[in-house]
Every structure is written in structure tokens, then in C-alpha cells.
Amino acid sequence: MEPFIDAFGFLTDPANWSGNRGILVRFIEHVQLSLPPLLAAMLVAIPAGVLAGHFRRGQAIGTFIANVGRAIPTLALLVFGLILSVRVFDLGISYWPTVFALFFLALHPLFTNTYTAVKNVDRSLLEAARGMGYDERQLLWEVELPVASPVIFTAIRVAAVQVVATAPIGALAAGGGFGRFVIDGFGSRNYGVMYAGIILIALLAVATERTVDGIERLVVPRELRGASGDDVATVAANTGRAV
């Protein structure tokens, strides 16, 4: 119980929120570690998943690449990224190895769920749209993507939480973020600081999930969230996306 009391004391002490090693600086570092690999993975995996689902081609190659982040432990990817950073690209230690590892971690849920969501759009919707004269581009943008968007956002939410929760391993490669509290606290046997770091990571992961959920509520029409089966045709018609 004492470590938790110490952690509470650490988190409520204003002195620990300022300075080069304060909580606010570590928060910024954690975001800087998490956001770039997540955005990069989204830019690669979501378009690839959408195209593979629409054309029903390239699934095997895309899945193989995406599975790298699931089949290979993130710590192993971190070590490999560290070797590339130091020996190949001469970028030094800290930031890039973590970004490398987290990028591959995010690929799998983003590609797999995007591909599945687009591929499984009700065929009757597509045939109805084709009967109305929709071309392939219109089918993709006005039918498949809107209907698949709730699942795609779920994939983004899962990937974002995974990246935020895994980013602390960057502290093993001299990176910053909340992982520094965990690693440094454990190394110095200051378990109050270590537990404080764990609490901060958990809170940031929850905040990340709620943020993505809020963006989804702004972007995805309410009628489409959770809609499936026969309801999709009515939903799509009512939102003007398809008939």
C-alpha cells in the first residue's frame, strides 16, 4: 500500500509537474513518441486495407506485412530499430527505434480491420448503388467507406491505445515519456515514482481512447455507429450516402 501512497504524493506535488524531467515534459515526450508512428501506420495501413477490401486483391501481402508487428515481439522490433538507428542510419539512440517498433505494432489492427470492414459491406448495397449508376470511385467513397467507417475507427482506437500503452518501452532505449518514471523508479527502487508512471500511462491510454471515440462521434453519423445487416440500407439512405 505504501508505494501507492508515495505515488499519490508524487502526482500531487506541484514540483514534479515542472522542470526538464517533470510530468508535463514527460507527457509531451510520450505524445511525440506515440503520435508519429500511429499516424504513419494509419497513412499506410488504412488506404491499403481500403483498396484491398474494395478490389479483393493483395490481402495476402498486406496481411503478411501487417502481421510483423504481431508475430515479432515489440521489444525485438525495438532492438532491431536500435541497430538500424545506430549502425545503419547513424541517428543515435532514443527516438527513432521506438517509432520503428510502434509503427509495426499499429499496422496489424489498422490493416486487418479496415480490409475486413470494406470487404464485408453488404453486397446488396453495392448492387443497388451500381443500379443507380455509381461508378467504382463513387462506390468506394459514398457507400463502402461510410458503412465501414465505424469499424475503421474501432481499429484506430485499438491501435492508438496499444501504441500509447507500449510507448514506455522506449525508455529502455534512452527515450522519454512516462516510461522514464517506470524505468528510473524501478532502477532506483523508488516504487512510488514507478507506480506514478504506471498510473499516468493508464490515464493517458484511457484519455486516448475517449479522444478517438469523440472524433468518431463527430465524423461518423450517429445512425451508422453500430448499424449492421438490414439496418444499413436504411441508414445509408437516410444519411444520403447510398441507397
mmCIF file of C-alpha atoms in Angstrom:
data_model
loop_
_atom_site.group_PDB
_atom_site.id
_atom_site.type_symbol
_atom_site.label_atom_id
_atom_site.label_comp_id
_atom_site.label_asym_id
_atom_site.label_seq_id
_atom_site.Cartn_x
_atom_site.Cartn_y
_atom_site.Cartn_z
ATOM 1 C CA MET A 1 0.000 0.000 0.000
ATOM 2 C CA GLU A 2 2.888 2.359 0.739
ATOM 3 C CA PRO A 3 4.029 2.614 -2.919
ATOM 4 C CA PHE A 4 0.550 3.776 -3.907
ATOM 5 C CA ILE A 5 0.605 6.432 -1.197
ATOM 6 C CA ASP A 6 4.025 7.537 -2.421
ATOM 7 C CA ALA A 7 2.709 7.585 -5.989
ATOM 8 C CA PHE A 8 -0.207 9.793 -4.937
ATOM 9 C CA GLY A 9 2.218 12.105 -3.176
ATOM 10 C CA PHE A 10 4.417 12.262 -6.274
ATOM 11 C CA LEU A 11 1.481 13.073 -8.552
ATOM 12 C CA THR A 12 0.065 15.762 -6.269
ATOM 13 C CA ASP A 13 3.360 17.543 -5.656
ATOM 14 C CA PRO A 14 3.436 20.649 -7.912
ATOM 15 C CA ALA A 15 7.239 20.460 -8.058
ATOM 16 C CA ASN A 16 7.010 17.194 -10.026
ATOM 17 C CA TRP A 17 4.956 18.804 -12.785
ATOM 18 C CA SER A 18 7.595 21.301 -13.895
ATOM 19 C CA GLY A 19 11.216 21.173 -14.962
ATOM 20 C CA ASN A 20 13.024 19.217 -17.657
ATOM 21 C CA ARG A 21 12.040 15.916 -16.038
ATOM 22 C CA GLY A 22 8.595 16.929 -14.860
ATOM 23 C CA ILE A 23 5.293 15.269 -15.675
ATOM 24 C CA LEU A 24 4.316 17.836 -18.304
ATOM 25 C CA VAL A 25 7.594 17.395 -20.196
ATOM 26 C CA ARG A 26 7.265 13.611 -19.982
ATOM 27 C CA PHE A 27 3.701 13.914 -21.287
ATOM 28 C CA ILE A 28 4.894 15.858 -24.334
ATOM 29 C CA GLU A 29 7.644 13.295 -24.905
ATOM 30 C CA HIS A 30 5.120 10.459 -24.658
ATOM 31 C CA VAL A 31 2.894 12.099 -27.267
ATOM 32 C CA GLN A 32 5.908 12.697 -29.508
ATOM 33 C CA LEU A 33 6.766 9.014 -29.236
ATOM 34 C CA SER A 34 3.223 7.791 -29.868
ATOM 35 C CA LEU A 35 1.675 10.099 -32.453
ATOM 36 C CA PRO A 36 4.158 9.863 -35.381
ATOM 37 C CA PRO A 37 4.186 6.039 -35.627
ATOM 38 C CA LEU A 38 0.397 5.919 -35.239
ATOM 39 C CA LEU A 39 -0.165 8.492 -37.983
ATOM 40 C CA ALA A 40 2.398 6.819 -40.250
ATOM 41 C CA ALA A 41 0.739 3.431 -39.749
ATOM 42 C CA MET A 42 -2.670 4.953 -40.493
ATOM 43 C CA LEU A 43 -1.374 6.529 -43.710
ATOM 44 C CA VAL A 44 -0.001 3.164 -44.842
ATOM 45 C CA ALA A 45 -2.457 0.591 -43.486
ATOM 46 C CA ILE A 46 -5.849 2.261 -43.923
ATOM 47 C CA PRO A 47 -5.534 3.115 -47.649
ATOM 48 C CA ALA A 48 -4.010 -0.315 -48.282
ATOM 49 C CA GLY A 49 -6.830 -2.012 -46.385
ATOM 50 C CA VAL A 50 -9.488 0.028 -48.175
ATOM 51 C CA LEU A 51 -8.089 -0.781 -51.627
ATOM 52 C CA ALA A 52 -7.545 -4.454 -50.793
ATOM 53 C CA GLY A 53 -11.092 -4.725 -49.461
ATOM 54 C CA HIS A 54 -12.610 -2.899 -52.414
ATOM 55 C CA PHE A 55 -10.772 -4.802 -55.139
ATOM 56 C CA ARG A 56 -10.378 -8.026 -53.086
ATOM 57 C CA ARG A 57 -6.736 -8.228 -54.058
ATOM 58 C CA GLY A 58 -3.469 -8.002 -52.182
ATOM 59 C CA GLN A 59 -4.855 -9.326 -48.914
ATOM 60 C CA ALA A 60 -2.112 -11.931 -48.505
ATOM 61 C CA ILE A 61 0.743 -9.471 -48.990
ATOM 62 C CA GLY A 62 -0.851 -6.820 -46.818
ATOM 63 C CA THR A 63 -1.642 -9.261 -44.040
ATOM 64 C CA PHE A 64 1.890 -10.668 -44.128
ATOM 65 C CA ILE A 65 3.407 -7.211 -43.677
ATOM 66 C CA ALA A 66 0.870 -6.208 -41.034
ATOM 67 C CA ASN A 67 1.498 -9.416 -39.088
ATOM 68 C CA VAL A 68 5.118 -8.409 -38.492
ATOM 69 C CA GLY A 69 4.002 -6.288 -35.564
ATOM 70 C CA ARG A 70 2.020 -9.144 -34.078
ATOM 71 C CA ALA A 71 4.383 -12.047 -34.779
ATOM 72 C CA ILE A 72 7.580 -10.317 -33.669
ATOM 73 C CA PRO A 73 7.703 -9.059 -30.066
ATOM 74 C CA THR A 74 7.740 -5.286 -29.805
ATOM 75 C CA LEU A 75 10.903 -5.445 -27.716
ATOM 76 C CA ALA A 76 12.632 -7.331 -30.530
ATOM 77 C CA LEU A 77 11.485 -4.681 -33.007
ATOM 78 C CA LEU A 78 12.859 -2.042 -30.649
ATOM 79 C CA VAL A 79 16.256 -3.736 -30.586
ATOM 80 C CA PHE A 80 16.250 -4.120 -34.366
ATOM 81 C CA GLY A 81 15.265 -0.475 -34.755
ATOM 82 C CA LEU A 82 18.055 0.474 -32.368
ATOM 83 C CA ILE A 83 20.585 -1.387 -34.513
ATOM 84 C CA LEU A 84 19.296 0.326 -37.657
ATOM 85 C CA SER A 85 19.337 3.717 -35.969
ATOM 86 C CA VAL A 86 22.878 3.417 -34.631
ATOM 87 C CA ARG A 87 24.694 1.249 -37.164
ATOM 88 C CA VAL A 88 22.920 1.936 -40.467
ATOM 89 C CA PHE A 89 21.393 5.408 -40.414
ATOM 90 C CA ASP A 90 23.616 6.951 -37.738
ATOM 91 C CA LEU A 91 20.630 8.540 -35.991
ATOM 92 C CA GLY A 92 21.782 7.688 -32.489
ATOM 93 C CA ILE A 93 19.795 6.308 -29.563
ATOM 94 C CA SER A 94 16.364 7.283 -28.199
ATOM 95 C CA TYR A 95 13.578 8.413 -30.526
ATOM 96 C CA TRP A 96 13.626 6.520 -33.815
ATOM 97 C CA PRO A 97 13.945 2.919 -32.560
ATOM 98 C CA THR A 98 10.744 3.365 -30.561
ATOM 99 C CA VAL A 99 8.925 4.921 -33.521
ATOM 100 C CA PHE A 100 10.049 1.992 -35.682
ATOM 101 C CA ALA A 101 8.714 -0.596 -33.221
ATOM 102 C CA LEU A 102 5.406 1.192 -32.596
ATOM 103 C CA PHE A 103 4.799 1.661 -36.332
ATOM 104 C CA PHE A 104 4.763 -2.085 -36.923
ATOM 105 C CA LEU A 105 2.703 -2.629 -33.773
ATOM 106 C CA ALA A 106 -0.069 -0.418 -35.161
ATOM 107 C CA LEU A 107 -0.085 -1.883 -38.672
ATOM 108 C CA HIS A 108 -1.894 -5.122 -37.885
ATOM 109 C CA PRO A 109 -5.140 -3.858 -36.298
ATOM 110 C CA LEU A 110 -5.388 -0.990 -38.770
ATOM 111 C CA PHE A 111 -4.930 -3.031 -41.946
ATOM 112 C CA THR A 112 -6.838 -6.145 -40.881
ATOM 113 C CA ASN A 113 -9.918 -4.353 -39.585
ATOM 114 C CA THR A 114 -10.030 -1.863 -42.458
ATOM 115 C CA TYR A 115 -9.786 -4.641 -45.026
ATOM 116 C CA THR A 116 -12.455 -6.709 -43.276
ATOM 117 C CA ALA A 117 -14.802 -3.744 -42.849
ATOM 118 C CA VAL A 118 -14.679 -2.729 -46.511
ATOM 119 C CA LYS A 119 -14.769 -6.296 -47.834
ATOM 120 C CA ASN A 120 -17.834 -7.180 -45.742
ATOM 121 C CA VAL A 121 -20.013 -4.262 -46.813
ATOM 122 C CA ASP A 122 -23.417 -5.691 -47.747
ATOM 123 C CA ARG A 123 -23.334 -6.732 -51.400
ATOM 124 C CA SER A 124 -26.966 -5.679 -51.854
ATOM 125 C CA LEU A 125 -25.971 -2.089 -51.088
ATOM 126 C CA LEU A 126 -23.305 -2.168 -53.765
ATOM 127 C CA GLU A 127 -25.625 -3.698 -56.342
ATOM 128 C CA ALA A 128 -28.286 -1.095 -55.572
ATOM 129 C CA ALA A 129 -25.733 1.680 -55.961
ATOM 130 C CA ARG A 130 -24.485 0.231 -59.241
ATOM 131 C CA GLY A 131 -28.077 0.095 -60.440
ATOM 132 C CA MET A 132 -28.282 3.832 -59.768
ATOM 133 C CA GLY A 133 -25.241 4.430 -61.967
ATOM 134 C CA TYR A 134 -22.499 4.677 -59.325
ATOM 135 C CA ASP A 135 -19.007 4.105 -60.684
ATOM 136 C CA GLU A 136 -16.215 2.396 -58.702
ATOM 137 C CA ARG A 137 -14.953 5.643 -57.208
ATOM 138 C CA GLN A 138 -18.430 6.595 -56.020
ATOM 139 C CA LEU A 139 -18.994 3.110 -54.628
ATOM 140 C CA LEU A 140 -15.819 3.410 -52.589
ATOM 141 C CA TRP A 141 -16.301 6.954 -51.277
ATOM 142 C CA GLU A 142 -20.083 7.110 -50.933
ATOM 143 C CA VAL A 143 -21.014 3.563 -49.962
ATOM 144 C CA GLU A 144 -18.170 1.373 -48.720
ATOM 145 C CA LEU A 145 -16.201 3.896 -46.673
ATOM 146 C CA PRO A 146 -19.196 5.410 -44.830
ATOM 147 C CA VAL A 147 -20.588 1.976 -43.958
ATOM 148 C CA ALA A 148 -17.153 0.653 -42.936
ATOM 149 C CA SER A 149 -16.169 3.794 -41.012
ATOM 150 C CA PRO A 150 -17.325 2.617 -37.547
ATOM 151 C CA VAL A 151 -15.113 -0.474 -37.771
ATOM 152 C CA ILE A 152 -12.223 1.578 -39.138
ATOM 153 C CA PHE A 153 -12.490 3.955 -36.195
ATOM 154 C CA THR A 154 -12.558 0.985 -33.864
ATOM 155 C CA ALA A 155 -9.288 -0.148 -35.439
ATOM 156 C CA ILE A 156 -7.816 3.325 -34.945
ATOM 157 C CA ARG A 157 -8.917 3.327 -31.314
ATOM 158 C CA VAL A 158 -7.386 -0.096 -30.668
ATOM 159 C CA ALA A 159 -4.129 0.818 -32.412
ATOM 160 C CA ALA A 160 -3.892 4.172 -30.609
ATOM 161 C CA VAL A 161 -4.355 2.616 -27.180
ATOM 162 C CA GLN A 162 -1.830 -0.120 -27.980
ATOM 163 C CA VAL A 163 0.741 2.424 -29.119
ATOM 164 C CA VAL A 164 0.256 4.708 -26.118
ATOM 165 C CA ALA A 165 0.417 1.788 -23.692
ATOM 166 C CA THR A 166 3.507 0.292 -25.364
ATOM 167 C CA ALA A 167 5.447 3.543 -25.913
ATOM 168 C CA PRO A 168 7.035 3.288 -22.412
ATOM 169 C CA ILE A 169 9.393 0.605 -23.745
ATOM 170 C CA GLY A 170 11.171 3.499 -25.428
ATOM 171 C CA ALA A 171 12.684 4.274 -22.041
ATOM 172 C CA LEU A 172 14.757 1.107 -22.445
ATOM 173 C CA ALA A 173 16.424 2.779 -25.428
ATOM 174 C CA ALA A 174 17.027 6.042 -23.555
ATOM 175 C CA GLY A 175 13.742 7.506 -24.781
ATOM 176 C CA GLY A 176 11.494 9.819 -22.820
ATOM 177 C CA GLY A 177 7.811 9.739 -21.950
ATOM 178 C CA PHE A 178 6.073 8.322 -18.923
ATOM 179 C CA GLY A 179 8.139 5.165 -19.305
ATOM 180 C CA ARG A 180 11.051 7.078 -17.809
ATOM 181 C CA PHE A 181 9.240 7.179 -14.466
ATOM 182 C CA VAL A 182 8.716 3.412 -14.601
ATOM 183 C CA ILE A 183 12.273 2.520 -15.626
ATOM 184 C CA ASP A 184 14.000 5.072 -13.406
ATOM 185 C CA GLY A 185 11.749 4.306 -10.452
ATOM 186 C CA PHE A 186 12.374 0.595 -10.770
ATOM 187 C CA GLY A 187 16.114 1.093 -11.203
ATOM 188 C CA SER A 188 16.374 3.260 -8.108
ATOM 189 C CA ARG A 189 13.829 1.173 -6.170
ATOM 190 C CA ASN A 190 11.670 4.238 -5.794
ATOM 191 C CA TYR A 191 8.439 2.333 -6.307
ATOM 192 C CA GLY A 192 6.285 5.375 -5.676
ATOM 193 C CA VAL A 193 7.696 7.003 -8.821
ATOM 194 C CA MET A 194 7.334 3.714 -10.711
ATOM 195 C CA TYR A 195 3.656 3.346 -9.753
ATOM 196 C CA ALA A 196 3.073 7.004 -10.571
ATOM 197 C CA GLY A 197 4.420 6.332 -14.075
ATOM 198 C CA ILE A 198 2.124 3.332 -14.445
ATOM 199 C CA ILE A 199 -0.873 5.398 -13.358
ATOM 200 C CA LEU A 200 -0.004 8.166 -15.815
ATOM 201 C CA ILE A 201 0.330 5.664 -18.667
ATOM 202 C CA ALA A 202 -3.047 4.134 -17.837
ATOM 203 C CA LEU A 203 -4.719 7.543 -17.639
ATOM 204 C CA LEU A 204 -3.216 8.599 -20.973
ATOM 205 C CA ALA A 205 -4.388 5.363 -22.608
ATOM 206 C CA VAL A 206 -7.944 5.963 -21.347
ATOM 207 C CA ALA A 207 -7.809 9.593 -22.481
ATOM 208 C CA THR A 208 -6.602 8.452 -25.905
ATOM 209 C CA GLU A 209 -9.489 6.022 -26.245
ATOM 210 C CA ARG A 210 -12.005 8.689 -25.294
ATOM 211 C CA THR A 211 -10.433 11.178 -27.709
ATOM 212 C CA VAL A 212 -10.691 8.815 -30.677
ATOM 213 C CA ASP A 213 -14.241 7.958 -29.633
ATOM 214 C CA GLY A 214 -15.083 11.663 -29.567
ATOM 215 C CA ILE A 215 -13.621 12.169 -33.046
ATOM 216 C CA GLU A 216 -15.671 9.232 -34.295
ATOM 217 C CA ARG A 217 -18.836 10.790 -32.906
ATOM 218 C CA LEU A 218 -18.055 13.990 -34.792
ATOM 219 C CA VAL A 219 -17.153 12.299 -38.085
ATOM 220 C CA VAL A 220 -19.411 9.237 -38.308
ATOM 221 C CA PRO A 221 -23.182 9.830 -38.483
ATOM 222 C CA ARG A 222 -24.913 8.606 -35.351
ATOM 223 C CA GLU A 223 -27.180 6.275 -37.344
ATOM 224 C CA LEU A 224 -24.163 4.452 -38.808
ATOM 225 C CA ARG A 225 -22.472 3.746 -35.490
ATOM 226 C CA GLY A 226 -23.307 0.163 -34.611
ATOM 227 C CA ALA A 227 -25.573 -0.303 -37.631
ATOM 228 C CA SER A 228 -25.430 -3.638 -39.426
ATOM 229 C CA GLY A 229 -27.375 -6.017 -41.549
ATOM 230 C CA ASP A 230 -30.710 -4.839 -42.936
ATOM 231 C CA ASP A 231 -30.460 -1.575 -40.976
ATOM 232 C CA VAL A 232 -27.516 -0.417 -43.084
ATOM 233 C CA ALA A 233 -29.607 0.175 -46.209
ATOM 234 C CA THR A 234 -32.000 2.430 -44.300
ATOM 235 C CA VAL A 235 -29.156 4.173 -42.512
ATOM 236 C CA ALA A 236 -27.233 4.816 -45.718
ATOM 237 C CA ALA A 237 -30.331 6.164 -47.453
ATOM 238 C CA ASN A 238 -31.229 8.435 -44.550
ATOM 239 C CA THR A 239 -27.709 9.892 -44.414
ATOM 240 C CA GLY A 240 -27.546 10.466 -48.148
ATOM 241 C CA ARG A 241 -24.543 8.168 -48.538
ATOM 242 C CA ALA A 242 -26.156 5.457 -50.672
ATOM 243 C CA VAL A 243 -29.444 3.782 -51.375
#
